[in-house]
mmCIF file of C-alpha atoms in Angstrom:
data_model
loop_
_atom_site.group_PDB
_atom_site.id
_atom_site.type_symbol
_atom_site.label_atom_id
_atom_site.label_comp_id
_atom_site.label_asym_id
_atom_site.label_seq_id
_atom_site.Cartn_x
_atom_site.Cartn_y
_atom_site.Cartn_z
ATOM 1 C CA THR A 1113 0.362 117.376 -42.733
ATOM 2 C CA VAL A 1114 2.560 114.793 -44.398
ATOM 3 C CA SER A 1115 3.164 117.140 -47.319
ATOM 4 C CA ARG A 1116 4.248 120.024 -45.043
ATOM 5 C CA ASN A 1117 6.614 117.761 -43.115
ATOM 6 C CA TRP A 1118 8.230 116.529 -46.333
ATOM 7 C CA LEU A 1119 8.592 119.984 -47.908
ATOM 8 C CA PRO A 1120 11.750 121.305 -46.120
ATOM 9 C CA PRO A 1121 13.893 118.176 -46.444
ATOM 10 C CA SER A 1122 12.797 117.693 -50.045
ATOM 11 C CA LEU A 1123 13.822 121.269 -50.852
ATOM 12 C CA LEU A 1124 17.233 120.798 -49.232
ATOM 13 C CA ILE A 1125 17.858 117.445 -50.912
ATOM 14 C CA GLY A 1126 16.755 118.786 -54.268
ATOM 15 C CA ILE A 1127 18.974 121.899 -53.979
ATOM 16 C CA TYR A 1128 22.000 119.819 -53.003
ATOM 17 C CA ILE A 1129 21.564 117.210 -55.736
ATOM 18 C CA VAL A 1130 21.042 119.749 -58.508
ATOM 19 C CA TYR A 1131 23.860 121.983 -57.224
ATOM 20 C CA ILE A 1132 26.298 119.063 -57.543
ATOM 21 C CA LYS A 1133 25.467 118.843 -61.230
ATOM 22 C CA GLU A 1134 24.752 122.460 -62.209
ATOM 23 C CA LYS A 1135 27.262 124.210 -59.900
ATOM 24 C CA THR A 1136 24.924 127.225 -59.867
ATOM 25 C CA MET A 1137 22.629 128.037 -57.002
ATOM 26 C CA GLY A 1138 19.900 129.560 -59.147
ATOM 27 C CA ALA A 1139 19.389 126.462 -61.301
ATOM 28 C CA ALA A 1140 19.621 124.266 -58.234
ATOM 29 C CA PHE A 1141 16.963 126.240 -56.375
ATOM 30 C CA GLY A 1142 14.618 126.359 -59.367
ATOM 31 C CA ARG A 1143 14.821 122.670 -60.085
ATOM 32 C CA ALA A 1144 14.479 121.793 -56.403
ATOM 33 C CA ILE A 1145 11.196 123.690 -56.299
ATOM 34 C CA SER A 1146 9.934 121.678 -59.265
ATOM 35 C CA TYR A 1147 10.918 118.442 -57.509
ATOM 36 C CA SER A 1148 9.165 119.541 -54.353
ATOM 37 C CA CYS A 1149 6.032 120.341 -56.330
ATOM 38 C CA LEU A 1150 6.148 116.883 -57.829
ATOM 39 C CA LEU A 1151 6.459 115.449 -54.343
ATOM 40 C CA LEU A 1152 3.443 117.433 -53.154
ATOM 41 C CA ILE A 1153 1.454 116.211 -56.137
ATOM 42 C CA ALA A 1154 2.545 112.636 -55.407
ATOM 43 C CA TYR A 1155 1.174 112.829 -51.877
ATOM 44 C CA ASN A 1156 -2.157 114.057 -53.141
ATOM 45 C CA ILE A 1157 -2.481 111.029 -55.418
ATOM 46 C CA PRO A 1158 -4.727 108.191 -54.149
ATOM 47 C CA GLU A 1159 -3.142 105.639 -51.854
ATOM 48 C CA LYS A 1160 -2.811 102.863 -54.462
ATOM 49 C CA LEU A 1161 -0.655 104.955 -56.808
ATOM 50 C CA ARG A 1162 1.234 107.002 -54.209
ATOM 51 C CA ARG A 1163 4.137 104.638 -53.716
ATOM 52 C CA ILE A 1164 4.636 104.249 -57.452
ATOM 53 C CA SER A 1165 4.716 108.033 -57.895
ATOM 54 C CA VAL A 1166 7.248 108.546 -55.106
ATOM 55 C CA PHE A 1167 9.372 105.740 -56.533
ATOM 56 C CA LEU A 1168 9.400 107.340 -59.986
ATOM 57 C CA LEU A 1169 10.302 110.686 -58.408
ATOM 58 C CA LEU A 1170 13.274 109.145 -56.603
ATOM 59 C CA VAL A 1171 14.404 107.495 -59.836
ATOM 60 C CA THR A 1172 14.271 110.894 -61.558
ATOM 61 C CA LEU A 1173 16.366 112.466 -58.802
ATOM 62 C CA LEU A 1174 18.979 109.725 -58.942
ATOM 63 C CA LYS A 1175 19.254 109.850 -62.727
ATOM 64 C CA ASP A 1176 19.532 113.656 -62.675
ATOM 65 C CA ALA A 1177 22.322 113.729 -60.095
ATOM 66 C CA LYS A 1178 26.035 113.500 -60.798
ATOM 67 C CA THR A 1179 26.550 110.756 -58.258
ATOM 68 C CA PRO A 1180 29.753 108.872 -57.373
ATOM 69 C CA LYS A 1181 30.486 105.565 -59.043
ATOM 70 C CA SER A 1182 29.518 103.590 -55.972
ATOM 71 C CA LEU A 1183 26.088 105.184 -55.880
ATOM 72 C CA GLY A 1184 25.742 104.698 -59.619
ATOM 73 C CA SER A 1185 26.534 100.984 -59.371
ATOM 74 C CA TRP A 1186 24.127 100.698 -56.445
ATOM 75 C CA TYR A 1187 21.457 102.373 -58.571
ATOM 76 C CA ASN A 1188 22.096 99.967 -61.465
ATOM 77 C CA ARG A 1189 21.889 96.955 -59.163
ATOM 78 C CA MET A 1190 18.694 98.279 -57.626
ATOM 79 C CA MET A 1191 17.134 98.806 -61.048
ATOM 80 C CA GLY A 1192 18.157 95.314 -62.124
ATOM 81 C CA TRP A 1193 16.679 93.816 -58.966
ATOM 82 C CA VAL A 1194 13.467 95.778 -59.448
ATOM 83 C CA GLY A 1195 13.214 94.612 -63.066
ATOM 84 C CA ILE A 1196 13.764 90.957 -62.167
ATOM 85 C CA SER A 1197 11.315 91.182 -59.267
ATOM 86 C CA LEU A 1198 8.638 92.770 -61.440
ATOM 87 C CA SER A 1199 9.160 90.152 -64.157
ATOM 88 C CA GLN A 1200 8.914 87.277 -61.675
ATOM 89 C CA ALA A 1201 5.857 88.843 -60.058
ATOM 90 C CA ALA A 1202 4.184 89.210 -63.469
ATOM 91 C CA VAL A 1203 4.858 85.554 -64.330
ATOM 92 C CA ARG A 1204 3.578 84.421 -60.944
ATOM 93 C CA LEU A 1205 0.488 86.602 -61.262
ATOM 94 C CA ARG A 1206 -0.302 85.135 -64.677
ATOM 95 C CA MET A 1207 0.117 81.589 -63.353
ATOM 96 C CA LEU A 1208 -2.084 82.268 -60.332
ATOM 97 C CA ARG A 1209 -4.791 83.596 -62.652
ATOM 98 C CA ARG A 1210 -4.992 80.275 -64.431
ATOM 99 C CA PRO A 1211 -8.151 78.242 -63.903
ATOM 100 C CA ARG A 1212 -8.424 75.761 -61.084
ATOM 101 C CA ARG A 1213 -9.272 72.902 -63.437
ATOM 102 C CA ILE A 1214 -8.990 71.923 -67.079
ATOM 103 C CA ILE A 1215 -11.673 69.325 -67.817
ATOM 104 C CA LEU A 1216 -11.573 67.273 -71.021
ATOM 105 C CA ILE A 1217 -14.899 65.683 -72.067
ATOM 106 C CA ARG A 1218 -15.424 63.385 -75.001
ATOM 107 C CA HIS A 1219 -18.668 63.763 -76.970
ATOM 108 C CA GLY A 1220 -21.569 61.361 -76.426
ATOM 109 C CA GLU A 1221 -22.274 58.317 -78.545
ATOM 110 C CA SER A 1222 -22.792 59.338 -82.186
ATOM 111 C CA GLN A 1223 -24.412 57.729 -85.213
ATOM 112 C CA GLY A 1224 -20.973 56.585 -86.384
ATOM 113 C CA ASN A 1225 -20.340 54.756 -83.093
ATOM 114 C CA VAL A 1226 -23.543 52.780 -83.649
ATOM 115 C CA ASP A 1227 -23.316 52.113 -87.404
ATOM 116 C CA LYS A 1228 -19.964 52.386 -89.198
ATOM 117 C CA SER A 1229 -21.616 52.386 -92.612
ATOM 118 C CA VAL A 1230 -22.935 55.955 -92.136
ATOM 119 C CA TYR A 1231 -19.424 57.284 -92.792
ATOM 120 C CA ALA A 1232 -19.892 56.289 -96.451
ATOM 121 C CA ARG A 1233 -22.834 58.670 -96.966
ATOM 122 C CA ILE A 1234 -22.625 61.320 -94.192
ATOM 123 C CA PRO A 1235 -19.539 63.505 -93.595
ATOM 124 C CA ASP A 1236 -17.813 62.834 -90.295
ATOM 125 C CA ASN A 1237 -18.290 66.411 -89.092
ATOM 126 C CA LYS A 1238 -22.098 66.178 -89.531
ATOM 127 C CA LEU A 1239 -22.785 63.020 -87.551
ATOM 128 C CA GLU A 1240 -25.220 63.661 -84.687
ATOM 129 C CA LEU A 1241 -25.637 62.161 -81.232
ATOM 130 C CA SER A 1242 -27.652 58.991 -80.846
ATOM 131 C CA PRO A 1243 -30.425 58.833 -78.195
ATOM 132 C CA LYS A 1244 -27.989 57.010 -75.931
ATOM 133 C CA GLY A 1245 -25.384 59.695 -76.553
ATOM 134 C CA LYS A 1246 -27.799 62.401 -75.386
ATOM 135 C CA MET A 1247 -28.454 60.489 -72.162
ATOM 136 C CA GLN A 1248 -24.694 60.144 -71.675
ATOM 137 C CA ALA A 1249 -24.339 63.920 -72.050
ATOM 138 C CA VAL A 1250 -27.021 64.498 -69.395
ATOM 139 C CA ALA A 1251 -25.237 62.146 -66.974
ATOM 140 C CA ALA A 1252 -21.927 63.920 -67.649
ATOM 141 C CA ALA A 1253 -23.589 67.301 -67.040
ATOM 142 C CA LYS A 1254 -24.874 66.169 -63.633
ATOM 143 C CA LYS A 1255 -21.432 64.891 -62.688
ATOM 144 C CA LEU A 1256 -19.826 68.126 -63.862
ATOM 145 C CA LYS A 1257 -22.300 70.236 -61.896
ATOM 146 C CA GLU A 1258 -21.549 68.241 -58.765
ATOM 147 C CA MET A 1259 -17.816 68.762 -59.290
ATOM 148 C CA ILE A 1260 -17.662 72.513 -59.949
ATOM 149 C CA GLY A 1261 -20.774 73.756 -58.150
ATOM 150 C CA ASP A 1262 -21.299 77.453 -58.784
ATOM 151 C CA GLU A 1263 -17.778 78.130 -60.040
ATOM 152 C CA SER A 1264 -17.308 80.057 -63.260
ATOM 153 C CA LEU A 1265 -16.445 78.194 -66.445
ATOM 154 C CA LEU A 1266 -15.519 78.668 -70.091
ATOM 155 C CA TYR A 1267 -16.148 76.163 -72.890
ATOM 156 C CA TYR A 1268 -13.841 75.226 -75.753
ATOM 157 C CA THR A 1269 -15.726 73.106 -78.288
ATOM 158 C CA SER A 1270 -14.873 71.124 -81.398
ATOM 159 C CA PRO A 1271 -16.798 72.329 -84.474
ATOM 160 C CA TYR A 1272 -18.171 68.819 -85.177
ATOM 161 C CA THR A 1273 -21.924 68.452 -84.733
ATOM 162 C CA ARG A 1274 -21.770 65.715 -82.088
ATOM 163 C CA ALA A 1275 -19.395 67.797 -79.938
ATOM 164 C CA ARG A 1276 -21.528 70.925 -80.225
ATOM 165 C CA GLN A 1277 -24.654 68.975 -79.293
ATOM 166 C CA THR A 1278 -22.840 67.627 -76.234
ATOM 167 C CA HIS A 1279 -21.844 71.167 -75.268
ATOM 168 C CA GLN A 1280 -25.432 72.340 -75.656
ATOM 169 C CA ILE A 1281 -26.714 69.667 -73.253
ATOM 170 C CA LEU A 1282 -23.957 70.502 -70.759
ATOM 171 C CA SER A 1283 -24.889 74.181 -70.884
ATOM 172 C CA GLU A 1284 -28.576 73.423 -70.258
ATOM 173 C CA TRP A 1285 -27.802 71.474 -67.089
ATOM 174 C CA VAL A 1286 -24.686 73.189 -65.721
ATOM 175 C CA GLY A 1287 -25.521 76.748 -66.781
ATOM 176 C CA GLN A 1288 -24.884 79.055 -69.677
ATOM 177 C CA ALA A 1289 -21.293 80.235 -70.033
ATOM 178 C CA PRO A 1290 -19.048 81.747 -72.712
ATOM 179 C CA HIS A 1291 -17.864 79.251 -75.274
ATOM 180 C CA ILE A 1292 -15.307 79.231 -78.088
ATOM 181 C CA VAL A 1293 -15.572 76.961 -81.134
ATOM 182 C CA GLU A 1294 -12.002 75.913 -81.919
ATOM 183 C CA ALA A 1295 -11.356 74.145 -85.229
ATOM 184 C CA ARG A 1296 -8.042 72.678 -84.021
ATOM 185 C CA LEU A 1297 -9.959 70.531 -81.523
ATOM 186 C CA ARG A 1298 -11.672 68.557 -84.293
ATOM 187 C CA GLU A 1299 -11.417 64.793 -84.706
ATOM 188 C CA GLN A 1300 -8.571 63.176 -86.597
ATOM 189 C CA ASP A 1301 -9.355 63.272 -90.311
ATOM 190 C CA PHE A 1302 -9.853 59.693 -91.570
ATOM 191 C CA GLY A 1303 -10.553 60.786 -95.138
ATOM 192 C CA ASN A 1304 -13.689 61.939 -96.894
ATOM 193 C CA PHE A 1305 -16.576 59.495 -97.418
ATOM 194 C CA GLN A 1306 -15.195 56.273 -95.953
ATOM 195 C CA ASN A 1307 -15.565 52.813 -97.427
ATOM 196 C CA PRO A 1308 -16.334 50.457 -94.489
ATOM 197 C CA GLU A 1309 -14.267 47.587 -95.881
ATOM 198 C CA GLN A 1310 -11.325 49.858 -96.621
ATOM 199 C CA MET A 1311 -11.557 51.420 -93.148
ATOM 200 C CA ARG A 1312 -11.561 47.971 -91.520
ATOM 201 C CA HIS A 1313 -8.360 47.133 -93.378
ATOM 202 C CA SER A 1314 -6.831 50.503 -92.430
ATOM 203 C CA MET A 1315 -7.645 49.981 -88.755
ATOM 204 C CA GLU A 1316 -5.934 46.588 -88.778
ATOM 205 C CA GLU A 1317 -2.930 48.091 -90.530
ATOM 206 C CA ARG A 1318 -2.797 50.943 -88.007
ATOM 207 C CA ALA A 1319 -2.771 48.491 -85.112
ATOM 208 C CA ASN A 1320 0.417 46.956 -86.520
ATOM 209 C CA PHE A 1321 2.011 50.222 -87.666
ATOM 210 C CA GLY A 1322 1.235 52.376 -84.594
ATOM 211 C CA ARG A 1323 -1.489 54.890 -83.854
ATOM 212 C CA PHE A 1324 0.780 57.901 -83.691
ATOM 213 C CA TYR A 1325 2.575 57.687 -87.041
ATOM 214 C CA TYR A 1326 0.010 55.869 -89.219
ATOM 215 C CA ARG A 1327 -1.557 58.149 -91.828
ATOM 216 C CA PHE A 1328 -4.936 57.366 -93.335
ATOM 217 C CA ALA A 1329 -5.446 57.739 -97.074
ATOM 218 C CA SER A 1330 -6.591 61.345 -97.735
ATOM 219 C CA GLY A 1331 -6.494 61.874 -93.966
ATOM 220 C CA GLU A 1332 -4.249 62.650 -91.017
ATOM 221 C CA SER A 1333 -1.854 60.792 -88.787
ATOM 222 C CA GLY A 1334 -1.705 61.091 -85.018
ATOM 223 C CA ALA A 1335 1.449 63.174 -85.459
ATOM 224 C CA ASP A 1336 -0.542 65.705 -87.499
ATOM 225 C CA VAL A 1337 -3.092 66.045 -84.701
ATOM 226 C CA TYR A 1338 -0.208 66.454 -82.238
ATOM 227 C CA ASP A 1339 1.047 69.394 -84.308
ATOM 228 C CA ARG A 1340 -2.447 70.878 -84.183
ATOM 229 C CA MET A 1341 -2.429 70.539 -80.391
ATOM 230 C CA SER A 1342 0.936 72.272 -80.177
ATOM 231 C CA SER A 1343 -0.475 75.200 -82.137
ATOM 232 C CA PHE A 1344 -3.616 75.243 -79.996
ATOM 233 C CA PHE A 1345 -1.561 75.307 -76.786
ATOM 234 C CA ASN A 1346 -0.119 78.704 -77.680
ATOM 235 C CA THR A 1347 -3.603 80.167 -78.027
ATOM 236 C CA PHE A 1348 -4.994 78.304 -75.033
ATOM 237 C CA PHE A 1349 -2.419 79.389 -72.459
ATOM 238 C CA ARG A 1350 -2.153 82.896 -73.877
ATOM 239 C CA HIS A 1351 -5.912 83.212 -73.318
ATOM 240 C CA MET A 1352 -5.429 82.038 -69.715
ATOM 241 C CA ASP A 1353 -2.524 84.359 -68.930
ATOM 242 C CA THR A 1354 -3.812 87.571 -70.506
ATOM 243 C CA LEU A 1355 -4.622 89.973 -67.694
ATOM 244 C CA GLU A 1356 -7.162 91.909 -69.754
ATOM 245 C CA ARG A 1357 -9.439 88.864 -70.064
ATOM 246 C CA ASN A 1358 -11.857 87.612 -67.445
ATOM 247 C CA ARG A 1359 -10.659 84.827 -65.198
ATOM 248 C CA TYR A 1360 -12.600 81.538 -65.056
ATOM 249 C CA ASP A 1361 -12.315 78.790 -62.474
ATOM 250 C CA ASN A 1362 -12.807 75.965 -64.983
ATOM 251 C CA TYR A 1363 -11.986 75.470 -68.645
ATOM 252 C CA ILE A 1364 -14.163 72.772 -70.246
ATOM 253 C CA ILE A 1365 -12.898 71.248 -73.510
ATOM 254 C CA VAL A 1366 -15.515 69.201 -75.386
ATOM 255 C CA SER A 1367 -13.639 67.231 -78.001
ATOM 256 C CA HIS A 1368 -12.823 63.715 -79.278
ATOM 257 C CA GLY A 1369 -10.984 60.685 -77.934
ATOM 258 C CA LEU A 1370 -7.717 60.873 -79.851
ATOM 259 C CA THR A 1371 -7.612 64.661 -79.454
ATOM 260 C CA MET A 1372 -7.923 64.295 -75.671
ATOM 261 C CA ARG A 1373 -5.064 61.801 -75.520
ATOM 262 C CA LEU A 1374 -2.825 63.985 -77.663
ATOM 263 C CA PHE A 1375 -3.720 67.009 -75.532
ATOM 264 C CA LEU A 1376 -2.379 65.175 -72.468
ATOM 265 C CA MET A 1377 0.614 63.890 -74.416
ATOM 266 C CA ARG A 1378 1.508 67.434 -75.413
ATOM 267 C CA TYR A 1379 1.078 68.946 -71.941
ATOM 268 C CA LEU A 1380 2.448 66.108 -69.797
ATOM 269 C CA LYS A 1381 5.291 65.417 -72.271
ATOM 270 C CA TRP A 1382 4.505 61.749 -72.851
ATOM 271 C CA SER A 1383 6.678 59.767 -75.206
ATOM 272 C CA VAL A 1384 5.213 58.033 -78.263
ATOM 273 C CA GLU A 1385 5.524 54.680 -76.491
ATOM 274 C CA GLN A 1386 3.618 55.988 -73.471
ATOM 275 C CA PHE A 1387 0.926 57.484 -75.684
ATOM 276 C CA GLU A 1388 0.427 54.127 -77.398
ATOM 277 C CA GLN A 1389 -0.337 52.525 -74.002
ATOM 278 C CA VAL A 1390 -3.099 54.988 -73.038
ATOM 279 C CA HIS A 1391 -6.624 53.772 -73.812
ATOM 280 C CA ASN A 1392 -9.169 55.878 -75.655
ATOM 281 C CA PRO A 1393 -11.835 57.436 -73.362
ATOM 282 C CA ASP A 1394 -15.420 56.240 -73.438
ATOM 283 C CA ASN A 1395 -18.205 58.474 -74.677
ATOM 284 C CA CYS A 1396 -18.730 61.455 -72.313
ATOM 285 C CA GLU A 1397 -15.827 60.338 -70.132
ATOM 286 C CA MET A 1398 -14.186 63.224 -68.233
ATOM 287 C CA TRP A 1399 -10.453 63.680 -67.630
ATOM 288 C CA VAL A 1400 -9.628 66.298 -65.005
ATOM 289 C CA LEU A 1401 -6.409 68.305 -64.679
ATOM 290 C CA GLU A 1402 -6.147 70.265 -61.413
ATOM 291 C CA ARG A 1403 -3.777 73.145 -60.773
ATOM 292 C CA LYS A 1404 -1.275 72.563 -57.997
ATOM 293 C CA PHE A 1405 -1.575 74.997 -55.087
ATOM 294 C CA GLY A 1406 0.670 78.036 -55.463
ATOM 295 C CA SER A 1407 1.773 77.281 -59.034
ATOM 296 C CA GLY A 1408 0.484 77.312 -62.582
ATOM 297 C CA ARG A 1409 1.170 73.634 -63.330
ATOM 298 C CA TYR A 1410 -1.516 70.992 -63.638
ATOM 299 C CA GLU A 1411 -1.681 67.376 -62.518
ATOM 300 C CA LEU A 1412 -3.883 64.606 -63.904
ATOM 301 C CA LYS A 1413 -6.381 63.460 -61.268
ATOM 302 C CA THR A 1414 -8.514 61.018 -63.265
ATOM 303 C CA GLU A 1415 -7.774 57.298 -63.352
ATOM 304 C CA ILE A 1416 -7.134 56.434 -67.016
ATOM 305 C CA LYS A 1417 -6.761 52.905 -68.383
ATOM 306 C CA TYR A 1418 -3.161 52.187 -69.314
ATOM 307 C CA GLY A 1419 -1.267 49.219 -70.742
ATOM 308 C CA ASN A 1420 -2.424 45.852 -72.073
ATOM 309 C CA THR A 1421 -5.344 45.171 -69.761
ATOM 310 C CA SER A 1422 -6.047 41.765 -71.328
ATOM 311 C CA VAL A 1423 -2.664 40.491 -70.091
ATOM 312 C CA THR A 1424 -1.861 42.426 -66.911
ATOM 313 C CA GLY A 1425 -5.375 43.394 -65.874
ATOM 314 C CA PRO A 1426 -6.762 46.931 -65.588
ATOM 315 C CA HIS A 1427 -4.437 49.551 -64.146
ATOM 316 C CA SER A 1428 -4.147 53.323 -64.399
ATOM 317 C CA VAL A 1429 -1.599 55.761 -65.767
ATOM 318 C CA PRO A 1430 1.586 55.702 -63.625
ATOM 319 C CA ALA A 1431 2.251 58.557 -61.217
ATOM 320 C CA GLY A 1432 5.235 59.765 -63.253
ATOM 321 C CA MET A 1433 2.962 60.445 -66.231
ATOM 322 C CA ARG A 1434 0.452 62.508 -64.258
ATOM 323 C CA ARG A 1435 2.477 65.695 -63.857
ATOM 324 C CA VAL A 1436 4.750 67.842 -65.985
ATOM 325 C CA ARG A 1437 8.350 66.710 -65.886
ATOM 326 C CA ARG A 1438 11.346 68.976 -66.204
ATOM 327 C CA LYS A 1439 12.794 67.066 -69.144
ATOM 328 C CA SER A 1440 11.012 65.337 -71.969
ATOM 329 C CA PRO A 1441 11.680 61.570 -72.250
ATOM 330 C CA MET A 1442 12.333 62.142 -75.959
ATOM 331 C CA SER A 1443 15.168 64.590 -75.256
ATOM 332 C CA MET A 1444 18.815 63.531 -75.176
ATOM 333 C CA ASP A 1445 21.271 64.358 -72.418
ATOM 334 C CA PHE A 1446 24.467 65.961 -73.680
ATOM 335 C CA SER A 1447 25.663 67.133 -70.255
ATOM 336 C CA ASN A 1448 28.499 64.588 -70.172
ATOM 337 C CA CYS A 1449 29.760 65.470 -73.651
ATOM 338 C CA THR A 1450 32.885 67.637 -73.598
ATOM 339 C CA ARG A 1451 35.112 69.029 -76.293
ATOM 340 C CA ASN A 1452 38.547 70.612 -76.420
ATOM 341 C CA SER A 1453 37.981 74.100 -77.793
ATOM 342 C CA SER A 1454 41.739 74.784 -78.033
ATOM 343 C CA ARG A 1455 42.205 72.400 -80.993
ATOM 344 C CA ASN A 1456 40.774 72.827 -84.461
ATOM 345 C CA PRO A 1457 38.726 69.683 -85.219
ATOM 346 C CA LEU A 1458 40.111 69.710 -88.789
ATOM 347 C CA ASP A 1459 43.718 69.553 -87.590
ATOM 348 C CA PRO A 1460 45.299 66.063 -87.538
ATOM 349 C CA ILE A 1461 46.160 64.533 -84.180
ATOM 350 C CA SER A 1462 49.800 64.973 -83.332
ATOM 351 C CA THR A 1463 51.920 61.800 -83.541
ATOM 352 C CA SER A 1464 55.010 63.226 -81.868
ATOM 353 C CA ASN A 1465 56.542 61.987 -78.592
ATOM 354 C CA GLY A 1466 57.396 58.608 -80.022
ATOM 355 C CA GLY A 1467 53.841 57.871 -81.131
ATOM 356 C CA CYS A 1468 52.389 58.474 -77.647
ATOM 357 C CA PRO A 1469 49.065 60.383 -77.473
ATOM 358 C CA PRO A 1470 49.422 63.968 -76.209
ATOM 359 C CA ALA A 1471 48.299 64.576 -72.624
ATOM 360 C CA ALA A 1472 46.001 67.439 -73.510
ATOM 361 C CA ALA A 1473 44.167 69.114 -70.677
ATOM 362 C CA SER A 1474 40.420 69.524 -70.778
ATOM 363 C CA SER A 1475 38.902 72.950 -71.036
ATOM 364 C CA SER A 1476 38.234 74.899 -67.865
ATOM 365 C CA LYS A 1477 34.470 74.806 -68.397
ATOM 366 C CA SER A 1478 34.366 71.021 -68.568
ATOM 367 C CA ASN A 1479 36.656 70.780 -65.515
ATOM 368 C CA ASN A 1480 34.261 72.954 -63.545
ATOM 369 C CA ARG A 1481 31.416 70.590 -64.322
ATOM 370 C CA LYS A 1482 33.328 67.494 -63.270
ATOM 371 C CA SER A 1483 33.569 66.241 -59.737
ATOM 372 C CA ALA A 1484 36.782 66.444 -57.733
ATOM 373 C CA SER A 1485 37.218 62.672 -57.678
ATOM 374 C CA LEU A 1486 36.895 62.462 -61.466
ATOM 375 C CA GLN A 1487 39.442 65.234 -61.918
ATOM 376 C CA LYS A 1488 41.844 63.434 -59.573
ATOM 377 C CA LYS A 1489 41.476 60.216 -61.573
ATOM 378 C CA GLU A 1490 42.111 62.105 -64.798
ATOM 379 C CA ARG A 1491 45.222 63.738 -63.368
ATOM 380 C CA VAL A 1492 46.550 60.331 -62.290
ATOM 381 C CA SER A 1493 45.809 58.918 -65.759
ATOM 382 C CA VAL A 1494 47.558 61.878 -67.392
ATOM 383 C CA ASP A 1495 50.604 61.448 -65.129
ATOM 384 C CA ILE A 1496 50.801 57.744 -65.936
ATOM 385 C CA ALA A 1497 50.501 58.473 -69.667
ATOM 386 C CA ALA A 1498 53.175 61.161 -69.464
ATOM 387 C CA THR A 1499 55.484 58.843 -67.508
ATOM 388 C CA TYR A 1500 54.910 56.064 -70.022
ATOM 389 C CA CYS A 1501 55.630 58.406 -72.906
ATOM 390 C CA SER A 1502 58.774 59.798 -71.237
ATOM 391 C CA ASP A 1503 60.015 56.263 -70.512
ATOM 392 C CA ASN A 1504 59.479 55.302 -74.111
ATOM 393 C CA ASN A 1505 61.243 58.430 -75.237
ATOM 394 C CA ASN A 1506 64.186 57.703 -72.892
ATOM 395 C CA ASN A 1507 64.423 54.106 -74.105
ATOM 396 C CA THR A 1508 64.309 55.225 -77.700
ATOM 397 C CA HIS A 1509 66.952 57.861 -77.084
ATOM 398 C CA HIS A 1510 69.167 55.296 -75.274
ATOM 399 C CA GLN A 1511 68.846 52.855 -78.135
ATOM 400 C CA LYS A 1512 69.750 55.511 -80.673
ATOM 401 C CA THR A 1513 72.761 56.553 -78.556
ATOM 402 C CA GLU A 1514 74.014 52.966 -78.388
ATOM 403 C CA GLU A 1515 73.627 52.617 -82.173
ATOM 404 C CA VAL A 1516 75.616 55.789 -82.763
ATOM 405 C CA LYS A 1517 78.359 54.649 -80.398
ATOM 406 C CA GLY A 1518 78.517 51.295 -82.204
ATOM 407 C CA GLN A 1519 78.820 52.988 -85.569
ATOM 408 C CA GLN A 1520 81.552 55.285 -84.268
ATOM 409 C CA GLN A 1521 83.453 52.315 -82.801
ATOM 410 C CA ALA A 1522 83.177 50.406 -86.091
ATOM 411 C CA THR A 1523 84.453 53.421 -88.019
ATOM 412 C CA ALA A 1524 87.374 53.787 -85.620
ATOM 413 C CA ASN A 1525 88.230 50.106 -85.962
ATOM 414 C CA GLU A 1526 88.142 50.379 -89.759
ATOM 415 C CA SER A 1527 90.385 53.427 -89.774
ATOM 416 C CA GLU A 1528 92.797 51.764 -87.351
ATOM 417 C CA SER A 1529 92.967 48.594 -89.399
ATOM 418 C CA SER A 1530 93.491 50.553 -92.607
ATOM 419 C CA SER A 1531 96.312 52.563 -91.038
ATOM 420 C CA SER A 1532 98.030 49.425 -89.770
ATOM 421 C CA PHE A 1533 97.666 47.886 -93.234
ATOM 422 C CA ARG A 1534 99.266 50.944 -94.769
ATOM 423 C CA ASP A 1535 102.131 50.741 -92.285
ATOM 424 C CA SER A 1536 102.785 47.132 -93.241
ATOM 425 C CA LEU A 1537 103.231 47.922 -96.945
ATOM 426 C CA PRO A 1538 106.881 48.054 -98.265
#
C-alpha cells in the first residue's frame, strides 16, 4: 500500500528533476521509471535498512539534478551536517562501548619479596608466588567476585611467572575469561642477575635521584616504562573501541607495582612530582577506575596512599588527580603570547621619530583575543606615547628653528659690520 501511494508522486518528481537536466522528455521519463523502481525496492527492504535506502535515493536525485545555487548550498550544508553528526555518533558509540571498570591488580607476594638474594641466581621473570602470595591472590579473587558479580571480564596479564600465577588463581575463583599476555606490562627491568649489595646501593641512590628518571645498570628507568605504557595505551583503547570485537564490562590488568603507578600517571596525566608522591601498591592490592556515566572517561575510585605519611600522616590521592584533566600540568600556556606578523623579525627596530618607539598596532587576531578593557588601556598607552613623541618632535623642531634663526642673525650682523667697515675706508 505504501509503495502504491508513493509511485505517482515519485514518477512526477523524477520526470521533473531529470527534465530540468536533460531537456528531453524521453530521457526524463526513462530515468524517472528507474528511480521509481529503486523506491519500490527500498520499501521492500527490511525496516532497519529502509530509511538508509531512501536517504541514499534522495541523495542520488539531488546530485543528478541541475538545481539552483541555493538548493546546492543547502545540499552541501546538509551533507556536512550529516557527516559531522555521523562522526560524533561513531565516537560516542565507541566511548559507550568501553568497559564499566578498569581494575589494576598487583601480583601476590613472590620469592623475591621474601628473599632478595634469589635475584642473584633466578631471573626476575621466573620468580614464583610464595605460599602467602597464593593466599593473597585468593583473597583478591573473592573481593573481585564480590565487586563485579556475574559481569563479563577480560584479562590483560604480564608475562612474568608471578603475575600469570596470580591470574590463574583469579580465574579459578572468579571464572574463566579471555586473557591476553602483554609483554609491555612487565616489571621494570633492574638488570640481569642482581648482586644484592649492588642493588641496595642502587636503591639508596634512586631515592636521592628520583624514581622516574633513575636508570639501573643494564636496566630501565621509570621513564622507559612510561614510554612502554604510552605504546600500550594505543593498543589498549583501540581494542576497547573496535566495534568488531566483543564488549566486556570489566578489564582486569594483572601487573606490577611501578607499572600500575605509571599506568595511572599516563592516563590521569600526572606530573613527575605527583608520581613521586604516590606510594607503591601492596601485593594483590586493587586500584579501580570507573567510567563516568554517559562518557568514555574514567575516574579513580580507590583510596591510594599519597605524600610523606611519616610526616603528615596517611592521606589519599587528591581529588584533582583522580580524573582526566583537560590540560597536562607539564604543558605550557602560550595563550598570552602575541606577535606582530606585519614586521619581519630580522628587520631592525626603527629609531625614527626622535628616538621614540613606534606605536605599532597589534595584529587583529591578538586584538580579538584580548578583553575590551585591556584594549582600552593599550589605546590610552599608545595615545600617551604618541603625544610624548610628538611633543619631543615639536620641541626638537623648535630648538632647531631657534638655532637657524640665531645663525642667520649672526650672519646678517657680520655682513652689516663688514659693509660698514668698508664704508669707513678712505
